[in-house]
Amino acid sequence: MSVTEKIKSNPALKKFVHRLLIPKNEYSPRLWVKLFLNPLKHKRGKGSKVRYNTRMDILPFNDFQLGAYSTVEEFATVNNGVGDVIIGQKTIIGIGNVIIGPVTIGNNTMFAQNIVVSGLNHGYEDVSMPPSEQKVSTKPIVISDNVWIGANSVITAGVTIGKHSVVGAGSVVTKSIPDYSVAVGNPAKVVKKYNFETKTWERV
């Protein structure tokens, strides 16, 4: 059994380690975690940038990777507390985006402004306690290469967005989108697909 597995299997030890990493009633890691642990654990590619006013709630017990020449813009939030966050090469995470793992984002993918991508859900079934105190569940989100997501969109847990697809501004994506598709609306529906025979985007 690995050290991580031992910690996770022992509630008292898990709580103790959690307090070492994160102050009580907070979600951001302690300064020593940011300065000393994270640089050893997490990978940042050549030429990658995280802007100064970005909130990086990155912890060492899950993975975080930022590919070469990728950028996380100002006022974004990236959180790997409940799942890995993997961002490919030459990808832009736009201003005000929120990325909560488990999320995998491909190469040459472009996020516009104020997008929420969250692989996390809170339980609500027990009416004797608030949802904030109930167990969380996670489903991985996969956003493939060459995807463009429009401003103010929401990508929900468990969704896969296929390569070279486009999500229109303000869309709420609750179901997976195939490759080479354009999806819009709430809930998002595919309205165009690329036809490789005619080399045109056709309405469906």
PDB file of C-alpha atoms in Angstrom:
ATOM      1  CA  MET A   1       0.000   0.000   0.000  1.00  0.00           C
ATOM      2  CA  SER A   2       1.359   3.411  -0.991  1.00  0.00           C
ATOM      3  CA  VAL A   3       1.724   6.336   1.430  1.00  0.00           C
ATOM      4  CA  THR A   4      -1.207   8.115  -0.248  1.00  0.00           C
ATOM      5  CA  GLU A   5      -3.431   5.036   0.086  1.00  0.00           C
ATOM      6  CA  LYS A   6      -2.504   4.670   3.770  1.00  0.00           C
ATOM      7  CA  ILE A   7      -3.418   8.291   4.440  1.00  0.00           C
ATOM      8  CA  LYS A   8      -6.726   8.041   2.575  1.00  0.00           C
ATOM      9  CA  SER A   9      -7.683   4.823   4.395  1.00  0.00           C
ATOM     10  CA  ASN A  10      -7.113   6.333   7.873  1.00  0.00           C
ATOM     11  CA  PRO A  11      -9.675   9.126   8.638  1.00  0.00           C
ATOM     12  CA  ALA A  12      -7.697  10.599  11.562  1.00  0.00           C
ATOM     13  CA  LEU A  13      -4.432  10.649   9.612  1.00  0.00           C
ATOM     14  CA  LYS A  14      -6.200  12.037   6.554  1.00  0.00           C
ATOM     15  CA  LYS A  15      -7.649  14.901   8.624  1.00  0.00           C
ATOM     16  CA  PHE A  16      -4.245  15.655  10.157  1.00  0.00           C
ATOM     17  CA  VAL A  17      -2.489  15.757   6.775  1.00  0.00           C
ATOM     18  CA  HIS A  18      -5.311  17.846   5.345  1.00  0.00           C
ATOM     19  CA  ARG A  19      -4.761  20.466   8.067  1.00  0.00           C
ATOM     20  CA  LEU A  20      -1.037  20.496   7.298  1.00  0.00           C
ATOM     21  CA  LEU A  21      -1.795  21.283   3.660  1.00  0.00           C
ATOM     22  CA  ILE A  22      -4.863  23.559   3.934  1.00  0.00           C
ATOM     23  CA  PRO A  23      -5.939  25.987   6.711  1.00  0.00           C
ATOM     24  CA  LYS A  24      -9.231  25.180   8.458  1.00  0.00           C
ATOM     25  CA  ASN A  25     -12.355  26.335   6.595  1.00  0.00           C
ATOM     26  CA  GLU A  26     -10.316  27.246   3.520  1.00  0.00           C
ATOM     27  CA  TYR A  27      -9.677  25.663   0.117  1.00  0.00           C
ATOM     28  CA  SER A  28      -6.362  27.184  -0.951  1.00  0.00           C
ATOM     29  CA  PRO A  29      -3.132  25.381   0.013  1.00  0.00           C
ATOM     30  CA  ARG A  30      -0.754  26.838   2.576  1.00  0.00           C
ATOM     31  CA  LEU A  31       2.117  28.979   1.337  1.00  0.00           C
ATOM     32  CA  TRP A  32       4.725  26.290   2.063  1.00  0.00           C
ATOM     33  CA  VAL A  33       2.774  23.848  -0.128  1.00  0.00           C
ATOM     34  CA  LYS A  34       2.778  26.347  -3.016  1.00  0.00           C
ATOM     35  CA  LEU A  35       6.470  27.171  -2.648  1.00  0.00           C
ATOM     36  CA  PHE A  36       8.027  23.797  -1.852  1.00  0.00           C
ATOM     37  CA  LEU A  37       5.734  20.809  -2.506  1.00  0.00           C
ATOM     38  CA  ASN A  38       3.916  21.789  -5.695  1.00  0.00           C
ATOM     39  CA  PRO A  39       7.013  22.616  -7.778  1.00  0.00           C
ATOM     40  CA  LEU A  40       8.372  19.149  -6.986  1.00  0.00           C
ATOM     41  CA  LYS A  41       5.125  17.328  -7.724  1.00  0.00           C
ATOM     42  CA  HIS A  42       3.550  19.144 -10.671  1.00  0.00           C
ATOM     43  CA  LYS A  43       4.767  19.626 -14.246  1.00  0.00           C
ATOM     44  CA  ARG A  44       4.845  22.939 -16.090  1.00  0.00           C
ATOM     45  CA  GLY A  45       5.908  22.859 -19.738  1.00  0.00           C
ATOM     46  CA  LYS A  46       8.349  25.182 -21.459  1.00  0.00           C
ATOM     47  CA  GLY A  47       6.887  28.627 -22.096  1.00  0.00           C
ATOM     48  CA  SER A  48       3.711  27.950 -20.094  1.00  0.00           C
ATOM     49  CA  LYS A  49       2.224  30.842 -18.106  1.00  0.00           C
ATOM     50  CA  VAL A  50      -0.048  31.243 -15.106  1.00  0.00           C
ATOM     51  CA  ARG A  51      -1.025  34.890 -14.786  1.00  0.00           C
ATOM     52  CA  TYR A  52      -0.450  36.718 -11.505  1.00  0.00           C
ATOM     53  CA  ASN A  53      -4.108  37.114 -10.476  1.00  0.00           C
ATOM     54  CA  THR A  54      -4.992  33.473 -11.047  1.00  0.00           C
ATOM     55  CA  ARG A  55      -6.182  31.381  -8.096  1.00  0.00           C
ATOM     56  CA  MET A  56      -4.310  28.086  -8.138  1.00  0.00           C
ATOM     57  CA  ASP A  57      -5.872  25.747  -5.561  1.00  0.00           C
ATOM     58  CA  ILE A  58      -3.366  23.033  -6.408  1.00  0.00           C
ATOM     59  CA  LEU A  59      -2.498  20.298  -3.932  1.00  0.00           C
ATOM     60  CA  PRO A  60       0.186  17.597  -4.069  1.00  0.00           C
ATOM     61  CA  PHE A  61      -2.073  14.552  -3.597  1.00  0.00           C
ATOM     62  CA  ASN A  62      -3.602  14.925  -7.081  1.00  0.00           C
ATOM     63  CA  ASP A  63      -1.870  15.704 -10.361  1.00  0.00           C
ATOM     64  CA  PHE A  64      -1.625  19.033 -12.141  1.00  0.00           C
ATOM     65  CA  GLN A  65       0.063  19.487 -15.511  1.00  0.00           C
ATOM     66  CA  LEU A  66       0.274  22.542 -17.749  1.00  0.00           C
ATOM     67  CA  GLY A  67       1.644  21.827 -21.222  1.00  0.00           C
ATOM     68  CA  ALA A  68       4.251  23.784 -23.127  1.00  0.00           C
ATOM     69  CA  TYR A  69       3.201  27.270 -24.273  1.00  0.00           C
ATOM     70  CA  SER A  70      -0.192  27.022 -22.563  1.00  0.00           C
ATOM     71  CA  THR A  71      -1.630  29.940 -20.585  1.00  0.00           C
ATOM     72  CA  VAL A  72      -3.990  30.245 -17.628  1.00  0.00           C
ATOM     73  CA  GLU A  73      -5.314  33.799 -17.811  1.00  0.00           C
ATOM     74  CA  GLU A  74      -6.106  36.359 -15.093  1.00  0.00           C
ATOM     75  CA  PHE A  75      -8.829  35.705 -12.483  1.00  0.00           C
ATOM     76  CA  ALA A  76      -9.196  32.035 -13.420  1.00  0.00           C
ATOM     77  CA  THR A  77      -9.419  29.337 -10.730  1.00  0.00           C
ATOM     78  CA  VAL A  78      -7.834  25.901 -11.085  1.00  0.00           C
ATOM     79  CA  ASN A  79      -8.605  23.293  -8.402  1.00  0.00           C
ATOM     80  CA  ASN A  80      -7.303  19.708  -8.288  1.00  0.00           C
ATOM     81  CA  GLY A  81      -8.545  18.963  -4.758  1.00  0.00           C
ATOM     82  CA  VAL A  82     -10.836  16.098  -5.830  1.00  0.00           C
ATOM     83  CA  GLY A  83      -9.243  15.098  -9.145  1.00  0.00           C
ATOM     84  CA  ASP A  84      -6.356  15.610 -11.528  1.00  0.00           C
ATOM     85  CA  VAL A  85      -6.237  18.635 -13.810  1.00  0.00           C
ATOM     86  CA  ILE A  86      -4.251  17.970 -16.992  1.00  0.00           C
ATOM     87  CA  ILE A  87      -3.910  20.748 -19.575  1.00  0.00           C
ATOM     88  CA  GLY A  88      -2.195  20.076 -22.904  1.00  0.00           C
ATOM     89  CA  GLN A  89       0.108  22.167 -25.059  1.00  0.00           C
ATOM     90  CA  LYS A  90      -0.688  25.555 -26.651  1.00  0.00           C
ATOM     91  CA  THR A  91      -4.009  25.725 -24.809  1.00  0.00           C
ATOM     92  CA  ILE A  92      -5.607  28.911 -23.455  1.00  0.00           C
ATOM     93  CA  ILE A  93      -7.667  28.919 -20.253  1.00  0.00           C
ATOM     94  CA  GLY A  94      -9.457  32.257 -20.527  1.00  0.00           C
ATOM     95  CA  ILE A  95     -10.125  35.115 -18.114  1.00  0.00           C
ATOM     96  CA  GLY A  96     -12.384  34.146 -15.210  1.00  0.00           C
ATOM     97  CA  ASN A  97     -12.561  30.428 -16.033  1.00  0.00           C
ATOM     98  CA  VAL A  98     -13.134  27.862 -13.260  1.00  0.00           C
ATOM     99  CA  ILE A  99     -11.543  24.421 -13.768  1.00  0.00           C
ATOM    100  CA  ILE A 100     -12.287  21.788 -11.088  1.00  0.00           C
ATOM    101  CA  GLY A 101     -10.910  18.289 -11.568  1.00  0.00           C
ATOM    102  CA  PRO A 102     -10.991  15.583 -12.620  1.00  0.00           C
ATOM    103  CA  VAL A 103     -10.496  17.312 -15.981  1.00  0.00           C
ATOM    104  CA  THR A 104      -8.264  16.513 -18.966  1.00  0.00           C
ATOM    105  CA  ILE A 105      -7.882  19.205 -21.627  1.00  0.00           C
ATOM    106  CA  GLY A 106      -6.110  18.545 -24.928  1.00  0.00           C
ATOM    107  CA  ASN A 107      -3.712  20.529 -27.104  1.00  0.00           C
ATOM    108  CA  ASN A 108      -4.486  23.737 -29.023  1.00  0.00           C
ATOM    109  CA  THR A 109      -7.763  24.159 -27.185  1.00  0.00           C
ATOM    110  CA  MET A 110      -9.240  27.608 -26.553  1.00  0.00           C
ATOM    111  CA  PHE A 111     -11.487  28.625 -23.674  1.00  0.00           C
ATOM    112  CA  ALA A 112     -13.116  32.055 -23.879  1.00  0.00           C
ATOM    113  CA  GLN A 113     -14.168  34.002 -20.746  1.00  0.00           C
ATOM    114  CA  ASN A 114     -16.095  32.940 -17.605  1.00  0.00           C
ATOM    115  CA  ILE A 115     -16.381  29.237 -18.400  1.00  0.00           C
ATOM    116  CA  VAL A 116     -17.040  26.646 -15.675  1.00  0.00           C
ATOM    117  CA  VAL A 117     -15.678  23.125 -16.147  1.00  0.00           C
ATOM    118  CA  SER A 118     -16.318  20.957 -13.081  1.00  0.00           C
ATOM    119  CA  GLY A 119     -15.983  17.211 -12.606  1.00  0.00           C
ATOM    120  CA  LEU A 120     -17.352  17.627  -9.062  1.00  0.00           C
ATOM    121  CA  ASN A 121     -20.875  17.292  -7.664  1.00  0.00           C
ATOM    122  CA  HIS A 122     -22.089  17.569  -4.068  1.00  0.00           C
ATOM    123  CA  GLY A 123     -24.568  15.114  -2.606  1.00  0.00           C
ATOM    124  CA  TYR A 124     -27.965  16.488  -1.603  1.00  0.00           C
ATOM    125  CA  GLU A 125     -29.980  13.340  -0.829  1.00  0.00           C
ATOM    126  CA  ASP A 126     -29.731  13.539   2.998  1.00  0.00           C
ATOM    127  CA  VAL A 127     -32.150  16.328   3.990  1.00  0.00           C
ATOM    128  CA  SER A 128     -30.872  16.334   7.584  1.00  0.00           C
ATOM    129  CA  MET A 129     -27.648  18.053   6.527  1.00  0.00           C
ATOM    130  CA  PRO A 130     -26.682  20.781   4.036  1.00  0.00           C
ATOM    131  CA  PRO A 131     -25.261  19.750   0.639  1.00  0.00           C
ATOM    132  CA  SER A 132     -21.949  21.425   1.536  1.00  0.00           C
ATOM    133  CA  GLU A 133     -21.402  18.778   4.252  1.00  0.00           C
ATOM    134  CA  GLN A 134     -22.425  15.750   2.191  1.00  0.00           C
ATOM    135  CA  LYS A 135     -20.119  13.480   0.246  1.00  0.00           C
ATOM    136  CA  VAL A 136     -18.882  14.618  -3.125  1.00  0.00           C
ATOM    137  CA  SER A 137     -18.939  12.573  -6.304  1.00  0.00           C
ATOM    138  CA  THR A 138     -16.726  13.005  -9.335  1.00  0.00           C
ATOM    139  CA  LYS A 139     -16.928  12.079 -13.008  1.00  0.00           C
ATOM    140  CA  PRO A 140     -13.999  12.892 -15.312  1.00  0.00           C
ATOM    141  CA  ILE A 141     -14.391  15.520 -18.007  1.00  0.00           C
ATOM    142  CA  VAL A 142     -12.381  15.130 -21.227  1.00  0.00           C
ATOM    143  CA  ILE A 143     -11.987  18.034 -23.635  1.00  0.00           C
ATOM    144  CA  SER A 144     -10.093  16.936 -26.722  1.00  0.00           C
ATOM    145  CA  ASP A 145      -7.597  18.680 -29.022  1.00  0.00           C
ATOM    146  CA  ASN A 146      -8.478  21.777 -31.075  1.00  0.00           C
ATOM    147  CA  VAL A 147     -11.713  22.530 -29.205  1.00  0.00           C
ATOM    148  CA  TRP A 148     -13.142  26.055 -28.891  1.00  0.00           C
ATOM    149  CA  ILE A 149     -15.528  26.807 -26.018  1.00  0.00           C
ATOM    150  CA  GLY A 150     -17.475  30.080 -26.098  1.00  0.00           C
ATOM    151  CA  ALA A 151     -17.845  32.536 -23.222  1.00  0.00           C
ATOM    152  CA  ASN A 152     -20.086  31.811 -20.200  1.00  0.00           C
ATOM    153  CA  SER A 153     -20.464  28.109 -20.993  1.00  0.00           C
ATOM    154  CA  VAL A 154     -20.764  25.332 -18.407  1.00  0.00           C
ATOM    155  CA  ILE A 155     -19.322  21.828 -18.913  1.00  0.00           C
ATOM    156  CA  THR A 156     -20.785  19.334 -16.443  1.00  0.00           C
ATOM    157  CA  ALA A 157     -19.259  16.235 -14.840  1.00  0.00           C
ATOM    158  CA  GLY A 158     -18.768  13.150 -17.015  1.00  0.00           C
ATOM    159  CA  VAL A 159     -18.866  14.953 -20.361  1.00  0.00           C
ATOM    160  CA  THR A 160     -16.456  14.357 -23.259  1.00  0.00           C
ATOM    161  CA  ILE A 161     -16.072  16.963 -26.002  1.00  0.00           C
ATOM    162  CA  GLY A 162     -14.647  15.516 -29.204  1.00  0.00           C
ATOM    163  CA  LYS A 163     -11.736  16.920 -31.176  1.00  0.00           C
ATOM    164  CA  HIS A 164     -12.148  20.072 -33.280  1.00  0.00           C
ATOM    165  CA  SER A 165     -15.577  20.741 -31.841  1.00  0.00           C
ATOM    166  CA  VAL A 166     -17.092  24.107 -30.948  1.00  0.00           C
ATOM    167  CA  VAL A 167     -19.355  24.953 -28.011  1.00  0.00           C
ATOM    168  CA  GLY A 168     -21.339  28.147 -28.538  1.00  0.00           C
ATOM    169  CA  ALA A 169     -21.327  30.961 -25.977  1.00  0.00           C
ATOM    170  CA  GLY A 170     -23.658  30.481 -23.011  1.00  0.00           C
ATOM    171  CA  SER A 171     -24.153  26.764 -23.595  1.00  0.00           C
ATOM    172  CA  VAL A 172     -24.646  24.189 -20.837  1.00  0.00           C
ATOM    173  CA  VAL A 173     -23.098  20.890 -21.903  1.00  0.00           C
ATOM    174  CA  THR A 174     -24.706  17.960 -20.083  1.00  0.00           C
ATOM    175  CA  LYS A 175     -24.032  15.210 -22.653  1.00  0.00           C
ATOM    176  CA  SER A 176     -20.927  14.296 -24.642  1.00  0.00           C
ATOM    177  CA  ILE A 177     -20.307  15.954 -28.005  1.00  0.00           C
ATOM    178  CA  PRO A 178     -18.772  13.971 -30.897  1.00  0.00           C
ATOM    179  CA  ASP A 179     -15.725  14.995 -32.936  1.00  0.00           C
ATOM    180  CA  TYR A 180     -16.050  17.787 -35.524  1.00  0.00           C
ATOM    181  CA  SER A 181     -19.346  19.137 -34.179  1.00  0.00           C
ATOM    182  CA  VAL A 182     -20.848  22.491 -33.237  1.00  0.00           C
ATOM    183  CA  ALA A 183     -23.124  22.456 -30.180  1.00  0.00           C
ATOM    184  CA  VAL A 184     -25.179  25.297 -28.724  1.00  0.00           C
ATOM    185  CA  GLY A 185     -27.923  25.921 -26.160  1.00  0.00           C
ATOM    186  CA  ASN A 186     -29.105  24.835 -22.727  1.00  0.00           C
ATOM    187  CA  PRO A 187     -28.882  21.901 -22.721  1.00  0.00           C
ATOM    188  CA  ALA A 188     -26.373  21.979 -25.575  1.00  0.00           C
ATOM    189  CA  LYS A 189     -27.351  20.155 -28.762  1.00  0.00           C
ATOM    190  CA  VAL A 190     -25.309  19.449 -31.877  1.00  0.00           C
ATOM    191  CA  VAL A 191     -26.417  21.761 -34.710  1.00  0.00           C
ATOM    192  CA  LYS A 192     -23.585  21.221 -37.210  1.00  0.00           C
ATOM    193  CA  LYS A 193     -21.143  18.483 -38.170  1.00  0.00           C
ATOM    194  CA  TYR A 194     -18.204  18.534 -40.539  1.00  0.00           C
ATOM    195  CA  ASN A 195     -18.642  16.486 -43.707  1.00  0.00           C
ATOM    196  CA  PHE A 196     -15.252  15.230 -44.876  1.00  0.00           C
ATOM    197  CA  GLU A 197     -16.614  14.317 -48.322  1.00  0.00           C
ATOM    198  CA  THR A 198     -17.967  17.782 -49.118  1.00  0.00           C
ATOM    199  CA  LYS A 199     -15.465  19.556 -46.844  1.00  0.00           C
ATOM    200  CA  THR A 200     -18.188  21.715 -45.371  1.00  0.00           C
ATOM    201  CA  TRP A 201     -19.917  22.213 -42.027  1.00  0.00           C
ATOM    202  CA  GLU A 202     -23.471  20.962 -42.459  1.00  0.00           C
ATOM    203  CA  ARG A 203     -26.547  21.475 -40.301  1.00  0.00           C
ATOM    204  CA  VAL A 204     -28.031  18.392 -38.661  1.00  0.00           C
TER     205      VAL A 204
END
